[in-house]
mmCIF file with all atom_site columns, C-alpha atoms in Angstrom:
data_model
loop_
_atom_site.group_PDB
_atom_site.id
_atom_site.type_symbol
_atom_site.label_atom_id
_atom_site.label_alt_id
_atom_site.label_comp_id
_atom_site.label_asym_id
_atom_site.label_entity_id
_atom_site.label_seq_id
_atom_site.pdbx_PDB_ins_code
_atom_site.Cartn_x
_atom_site.Cartn_y
_atom_site.Cartn_z
_atom_site.occupancy
_atom_site.B_iso_or_equiv
_atom_site.pdbx_formal_charge
_atom_site.auth_seq_id
_atom_site.auth_comp_id
_atom_site.auth_asym_id
_atom_site.auth_atom_id
_atom_site.pdbx_PDB_model_num
ATOM 1   C CA . MET A 1 1   ? -2.845  20.949  13.583  1.00 38.00 ? 164 MET A CA 1
ATOM 2   C CA . PRO A 1 2   ? -1.172  17.707  12.128  1.00 51.00 ? 165 PRO A CA 1
ATOM 3   C CA . GLU A 1 3   ? -3.084  15.793  9.636   1.00 64.00 ? 166 GLU A CA 1
ATOM 4   C CA . HIS A 1 4   ? -3.833  12.002  10.571  1.00 88.00 ? 167 HIS A CA 1
ATOM 5   C CA . HIS A 1 5   ? -3.793  9.898   7.324   1.00 93.00 ? 168 HIS A CA 1
ATOM 6   C CA . SER A 1 6   ? -4.576  6.135   7.405   1.00 95.00 ? 169 SER A CA 1
ATOM 7   C CA . VAL A 1 7   ? -4.336  3.037   5.051   1.00 95.00 ? 170 VAL A CA 1
ATOM 8   C CA . THR A 1 8   ? -6.482  -0.085  4.858   1.00 95.00 ? 171 THR A CA 1
ATOM 9   C CA . ALA A 1 9   ? -5.635  -2.587  7.453   1.00 95.00 ? 172 ALA A CA 1
ATOM 10  C CA . ARG A 1 10  ? -5.463  -5.149  4.809   1.00 94.00 ? 173 ARG A CA 1
ATOM 11  C CA . PHE A 1 11  ? -2.440  -3.545  3.065   1.00 94.00 ? 174 PHE A CA 1
ATOM 12  C CA . THR A 1 12  ? -0.837  -3.270  6.335   1.00 94.00 ? 175 THR A CA 1
ATOM 13  C CA . GLN A 1 13  ? -1.314  -7.080  6.668   1.00 93.00 ? 176 GLN A CA 1
ATOM 14  C CA . ALA A 1 14  ? 0.459   -7.652  3.645   1.00 94.00 ? 177 ALA A CA 1
ATOM 15  C CA . ILE A 1 15  ? 3.470   -5.996  4.793   1.00 94.00 ? 178 ILE A CA 1
ATOM 16  C CA . LEU A 1 16  ? 3.311   -8.021  8.061   1.00 94.00 ? 179 LEU A CA 1
ATOM 17  C CA . GLU A 1 17  ? 3.174   -11.060 6.129   1.00 93.00 ? 180 GLU A CA 1
ATOM 18  C CA . ALA A 1 18  ? 6.162   -10.151 4.172   1.00 92.00 ? 181 ALA A CA 1
ATOM 19  C CA . ALA A 1 19  ? 8.118   -9.217  7.425   1.00 92.00 ? 182 ALA A CA 1
ATOM 20  C CA . GLN A 1 20  ? 7.545   -12.624 8.671   1.00 91.00 ? 183 GLN A CA 1
ATOM 21  C CA . ARG A 1 21  ? 8.685   -14.259 5.708   1.00 90.00 ? 184 ARG A CA 1
ATOM 22  C CA . HIS A 1 22  ? 11.868  -12.265 5.770   1.00 91.00 ? 185 HIS A CA 1
ATOM 23  C CA . GLY A 1 23  ? 12.493  -13.114 9.344   1.00 92.00 ? 186 GLY A CA 1
ATOM 24  C CA . VAL A 1 24  ? 11.685  -9.758  10.709  1.00 93.00 ? 187 VAL A CA 1
ATOM 25  C CA . GLN A 1 25  ? 10.827  -9.468  14.481  1.00 94.00 ? 188 GLN A CA 1
ATOM 26  C CA . VAL A 1 26  ? 7.837   -7.298  14.734  1.00 94.00 ? 189 VAL A CA 1
ATOM 27  C CA . PRO A 1 27  ? 7.513   -6.176  18.387  1.00 93.00 ? 190 PRO A CA 1
ATOM 28  C CA . ASP A 1 28  ? 4.129   -7.398  19.907  1.00 92.00 ? 191 ASP A CA 1
ATOM 29  C CA . GLU A 1 29  ? 2.955   -3.867  20.724  1.00 90.00 ? 192 GLU A CA 1
ATOM 30  C CA . LEU A 1 30  ? 3.579   -2.755  17.178  1.00 90.00 ? 193 LEU A CA 1
ATOM 31  C CA . ARG A 1 31  ? 1.908   -5.882  15.783  1.00 88.00 ? 194 ARG A CA 1
ATOM 32  C CA . ALA A 1 32  ? -1.015  -5.082  18.318  1.00 89.00 ? 195 ALA A CA 1
ATOM 33  C CA . ALA A 1 33  ? -1.295  -1.416  17.163  1.00 86.00 ? 196 ALA A CA 1
ATOM 34  C CA . LEU A 1 34  ? -1.397  -2.523  13.499  1.00 86.00 ? 197 LEU A CA 1
ATOM 35  C CA . THR A 1 35  ? -4.242  -4.919  13.844  1.00 85.00 ? 198 THR A CA 1
ATOM 36  C CA . GLN A 1 36  ? -6.866  -2.971  15.883  1.00 87.00 ? 199 GLN A CA 1
ATOM 37  C CA . GLY A 1 37  ? -9.397  -1.998  13.238  1.00 89.00 ? 200 GLY A CA 1
ATOM 38  C CA . ALA A 1 38  ? -10.367 -1.461  9.578   1.00 93.00 ? 201 ALA A CA 1
ATOM 39  C CA . ARG A 1 39  ? -7.660  1.425   9.107   1.00 95.00 ? 202 ARG A CA 1
ATOM 40  C CA . VAL A 1 40  ? -4.190  1.810   10.296  1.00 95.00 ? 203 VAL A CA 1
ATOM 41  C CA . PRO A 1 41  ? -2.926  5.188   11.040  1.00 94.00 ? 204 PRO A CA 1
ATOM 42  C CA . MET A 1 42  ? -0.048  5.948   8.504   1.00 92.00 ? 205 MET A CA 1
ATOM 43  C CA . ALA A 1 43  ? 2.361   6.828   11.235  1.00 92.00 ? 206 ALA A CA 1
ATOM 44  C CA . GLN A 1 44  ? 2.222   3.279   12.540  1.00 93.00 ? 207 GLN A CA 1
ATOM 45  C CA . GLN A 1 45  ? 2.581   1.683   9.061   1.00 93.00 ? 208 GLN A CA 1
ATOM 46  C CA . ASP A 1 46  ? 5.627   4.017   8.343   1.00 93.00 ? 209 ASP A CA 1
ATOM 47  C CA . SER A 1 47  ? 7.217   2.429   11.547  1.00 94.00 ? 210 SER A CA 1
ATOM 48  C CA . LEU A 1 48  ? 6.313   -1.142  10.230  1.00 94.00 ? 211 LEU A CA 1
ATOM 49  C CA . TRP A 1 49  ? 8.180   0.111   6.742   1.00 93.00 ? 212 TRP A CA 1
ATOM 50  C CA . ALA A 1 50  ? 11.075  1.319   8.542   1.00 94.00 ? 213 ALA A CA 1
ATOM 51  C CA . LEU A 1 51  ? 11.571  -1.715  10.775  1.00 95.00 ? 214 LEU A CA 1
ATOM 52  C CA . PHE A 1 52  ? 10.996  -3.999  7.678   1.00 94.00 ? 215 PHE A CA 1
ATOM 53  C CA . ALA A 1 53  ? 13.825  -1.817  5.760   1.00 92.00 ? 216 ALA A CA 1
ATOM 54  C CA . GLN A 1 54  ? 16.298  -1.895  8.592   1.00 93.00 ? 217 GLN A CA 1
ATOM 55  C CA . SER A 1 55  ? 15.806  -5.609  9.459   1.00 93.00 ? 218 SER A CA 1
ATOM 56  C CA . THR A 1 56  ? 16.286  -7.293  6.257   1.00 90.00 ? 219 THR A CA 1
ATOM 57  C CA . THR A 1 57  ? 19.359  -7.561  4.133   1.00 88.00 ? 220 THR A CA 1
ATOM 58  C CA . ASP A 1 58  ? 17.604  -8.355  0.868   1.00 89.00 ? 221 ASP A CA 1
ATOM 59  C CA . PRO A 1 59  ? 17.784  -5.305  -1.429  1.00 90.00 ? 222 PRO A CA 1
ATOM 60  C CA . LEU A 1 60  ? 14.620  -6.519  -3.137  1.00 91.00 ? 223 LEU A CA 1
ATOM 61  C CA . ALA A 1 61  ? 12.498  -7.207  0.086   1.00 89.00 ? 224 ALA A CA 1
ATOM 62  C CA . ALA A 1 62  ? 10.233  -4.380  -0.705  1.00 88.00 ? 225 ALA A CA 1
ATOM 63  C CA . LEU A 1 63  ? 9.582   -5.424  -4.150  1.00 91.00 ? 226 LEU A CA 1
ATOM 64  C CA . ALA A 1 64  ? 8.750   -8.822  -2.898  1.00 88.00 ? 227 ALA A CA 1
ATOM 65  C CA . VAL A 1 65  ? 5.892   -7.122  -0.966  1.00 90.00 ? 228 VAL A CA 1
ATOM 66  C CA . GLY A 1 66  ? 4.545   -5.718  -4.268  1.00 90.00 ? 229 GLY A CA 1
ATOM 67  C CA . THR A 1 67  ? 4.926   -8.951  -6.100  1.00 91.00 ? 230 THR A CA 1
ATOM 68  C CA . ASP A 1 68  ? 3.135   -11.075 -3.230  1.00 90.00 ? 231 ASP A CA 1
ATOM 69  C CA . LEU A 1 69  ? 0.192   -8.731  -3.007  1.00 92.00 ? 232 LEU A CA 1
ATOM 70  C CA . GLN A 1 70  ? -3.107  -10.230 -3.501  1.00 93.00 ? 233 GLN A CA 1
ATOM 71  C CA . ALA A 1 71  ? -6.489  -8.406  -4.525  1.00 93.00 ? 234 ALA A CA 1
ATOM 72  C CA . GLY A 1 72  ? -8.003  -8.619  -0.918  1.00 93.00 ? 235 GLY A CA 1
ATOM 73  C CA . HIS A 1 73  ? -4.642  -6.657  0.257   1.00 94.00 ? 236 HIS A CA 1
ATOM 74  C CA . LEU A 1 74  ? -6.088  -3.631  -1.655  1.00 94.00 ? 237 LEU A CA 1
ATOM 75  C CA . ASP A 1 75  ? -9.367  -3.819  -0.171  1.00 93.00 ? 238 ASP A CA 1
ATOM 76  C CA . ILE A 1 76  ? -12.363 -3.358  -2.553  1.00 95.00 ? 239 ILE A CA 1
ATOM 77  C CA . VAL A 1 77  ? -10.016 -1.657  -4.937  1.00 96.00 ? 240 VAL A CA 1
ATOM 78  C CA . GLY A 1 78  ? -8.284  -5.072  -5.698  1.00 95.00 ? 241 GLY A CA 1
ATOM 79  C CA . MET A 1 79  ? -11.421 -6.433  -6.629  1.00 96.00 ? 242 MET A CA 1
ATOM 80  C CA . LEU A 1 80  ? -12.362 -3.592  -8.999  1.00 97.00 ? 243 LEU A CA 1
ATOM 81  C CA . LEU A 1 81  ? -8.704  -3.647  -10.395 1.00 96.00 ? 244 LEU A CA 1
ATOM 82  C CA . LEU A 1 82  ? -9.466  -7.446  -11.232 1.00 96.00 ? 245 LEU A CA 1
ATOM 83  C CA . SER A 1 83  ? -12.750 -6.471  -13.006 1.00 97.00 ? 246 SER A CA 1
ATOM 84  C CA . CYS A 1 84  ? -11.127 -4.588  -15.474 1.00 97.00 ? 247 CYS A CA 1
ATOM 85  C CA . ASP A 1 85  ? -10.723 -5.740  -19.079 1.00 97.00 ? 248 ASP A CA 1
ATOM 86  C CA . THR A 1 86  ? -7.709  -3.242  -20.062 1.00 94.00 ? 249 THR A CA 1
ATOM 87  C CA . LEU A 1 87  ? -4.922  -1.806  -18.655 1.00 92.00 ? 250 LEU A CA 1
ATOM 88  C CA . GLY A 1 88  ? -6.381  1.548   -19.248 1.00 91.00 ? 251 GLY A CA 1
ATOM 89  C CA . GLU A 1 89  ? -9.437  0.788   -17.380 1.00 95.00 ? 252 GLU A CA 1
ATOM 90  C CA . ALA A 1 90  ? -7.225  -0.515  -14.655 1.00 96.00 ? 253 ALA A CA 1
ATOM 91  C CA . LEU A 1 91  ? -5.409  2.996   -14.374 1.00 95.00 ? 254 LEU A CA 1
ATOM 92  C CA . GLU A 1 92  ? -8.791  4.656   -14.299 1.00 94.00 ? 255 GLU A CA 1
ATOM 93  C CA . VAL A 1 93  ? -9.899  2.718   -11.353 1.00 96.00 ? 256 VAL A CA 1
ATOM 94  C CA . LEU A 1 94  ? -6.486  2.816   -9.597  1.00 95.00 ? 257 LEU A CA 1
ATOM 95  C CA . THR A 1 95  ? -6.602  6.806   -9.964  1.00 95.00 ? 258 THR A CA 1
ATOM 96  C CA . GLU A 1 96  ? -10.102 7.203   -8.755  1.00 96.00 ? 259 GLU A CA 1
ATOM 97  C CA . TYR A 1 97  ? -10.270 4.778   -5.933  1.00 96.00 ? 260 TYR A CA 1
ATOM 98  C CA . ALA A 1 98  ? -6.755  4.723   -4.450  1.00 94.00 ? 261 ALA A CA 1
ATOM 99  C CA . PRO A 1 99  ? -7.883  7.075   -1.419  1.00 93.00 ? 262 PRO A CA 1
ATOM 100 C CA . ILE A 1 100 ? -9.759  3.764   -0.220  1.00 94.00 ? 263 ILE A CA 1
ATOM 101 C CA . ILE A 1 101 ? -6.211  1.951   0.154   1.00 94.00 ? 264 ILE A CA 1
ATOM 102 C CA . GLY A 1 102 ? -4.245  4.904   1.505   1.00 94.00 ? 265 GLY A CA 1
ATOM 103 C CA . ASP A 1 103 ? -6.438  8.157   2.049   1.00 93.00 ? 266 ASP A CA 1
ATOM 104 C CA . ASN A 1 104 ? -3.497  10.343  1.026   1.00 92.00 ? 267 ASN A CA 1
ATOM 105 C CA . ALA A 1 105 ? -2.584  8.511   -1.956  1.00 89.00 ? 268 ALA A CA 1
ATOM 106 C CA . ARG A 1 106 ? -3.066  9.838   -5.296  1.00 92.00 ? 269 ARG A CA 1
ATOM 107 C CA . PHE A 1 107 ? -2.351  8.306   -8.717  1.00 94.00 ? 270 PHE A CA 1
ATOM 108 C CA . GLU A 1 108 ? -2.215  10.470  -11.912 1.00 94.00 ? 271 GLU A CA 1
ATOM 109 C CA . VAL A 1 109 ? -2.017  8.935   -15.542 1.00 94.00 ? 272 VAL A CA 1
ATOM 110 C CA . ASP A 1 110 ? -0.541  10.976  -18.386 1.00 93.00 ? 273 ASP A CA 1
ATOM 111 C CA . ALA A 1 111 ? -1.626  9.318   -21.510 1.00 88.00 ? 274 ALA A CA 1
ATOM 112 C CA . ALA A 1 112 ? -0.737  11.929  -23.759 1.00 89.00 ? 275 ALA A CA 1
ATOM 113 C CA . GLY A 1 113 ? 2.768   10.556  -24.842 1.00 84.00 ? 276 GLY A CA 1
ATOM 114 C CA . ASP A 1 114 ? 4.479   7.334   -25.502 1.00 88.00 ? 277 ASP A CA 1
ATOM 115 C CA . PRO A 1 115 ? 4.828   5.791   -22.966 1.00 91.00 ? 278 PRO A CA 1
ATOM 116 C CA . VAL A 1 116 ? 2.008   6.367   -20.883 1.00 89.00 ? 279 VAL A CA 1
ATOM 117 C CA . VAL A 1 117 ? 3.238   7.797   -17.383 1.00 92.00 ? 280 VAL A CA 1
ATOM 118 C CA . LEU A 1 118 ? 1.785   6.637   -14.105 1.00 93.00 ? 281 LEU A CA 1
ATOM 119 C CA . ARG A 1 119 ? 2.568   9.060   -11.257 1.00 94.00 ? 282 ARG A CA 1
ATOM 120 C CA . TYR A 1 120 ? 2.287   8.404   -7.551  1.00 92.00 ? 283 TYR A CA 1
ATOM 121 C CA . GLY A 1 121 ? 2.172   11.220  -5.028  1.00 90.00 ? 284 GLY A CA 1
ATOM 122 C CA . ILE A 1 122 ? 0.552   12.373  -1.847  1.00 85.00 ? 285 ILE A CA 1
ATOM 123 C CA . ALA A 1 123 ? -2.622  14.324  -2.041  1.00 78.00 ? 286 ALA A CA 1
ATOM 124 C CA . SER A 1 124 ? -2.348  18.189  -2.018  1.00 68.00 ? 287 SER A CA 1
ATOM 125 C CA . LYS A 1 125 ? -4.435  19.947  0.467   1.00 56.00 ? 288 LYS A CA 1
#
């Protein structure tokens, strides 16, 4: 039985906005599917990412998505991150609450060495 993971629609909106800024033509049916509720199926967001990657010649376009993110694009997690006084606190918040953004996302912080390492991966079953 396949698993159906989702992501907050606010993060998907950030990708849609970036696609528009880069002149990517998002088909109406995909745009409509991405704006139907509070959560977006991961498969549909993956389709948007694929379209974005194929349609832009800017090798840094995906990085622009990250630099243009606003706190609201990360749902309540963005507000929690803004309330942190230190990077360490922010990393703790991110590792705890990342599934609100994408329910299959997992972050791990390894602070045992220098430098501190932040790893991103998919949740294991």
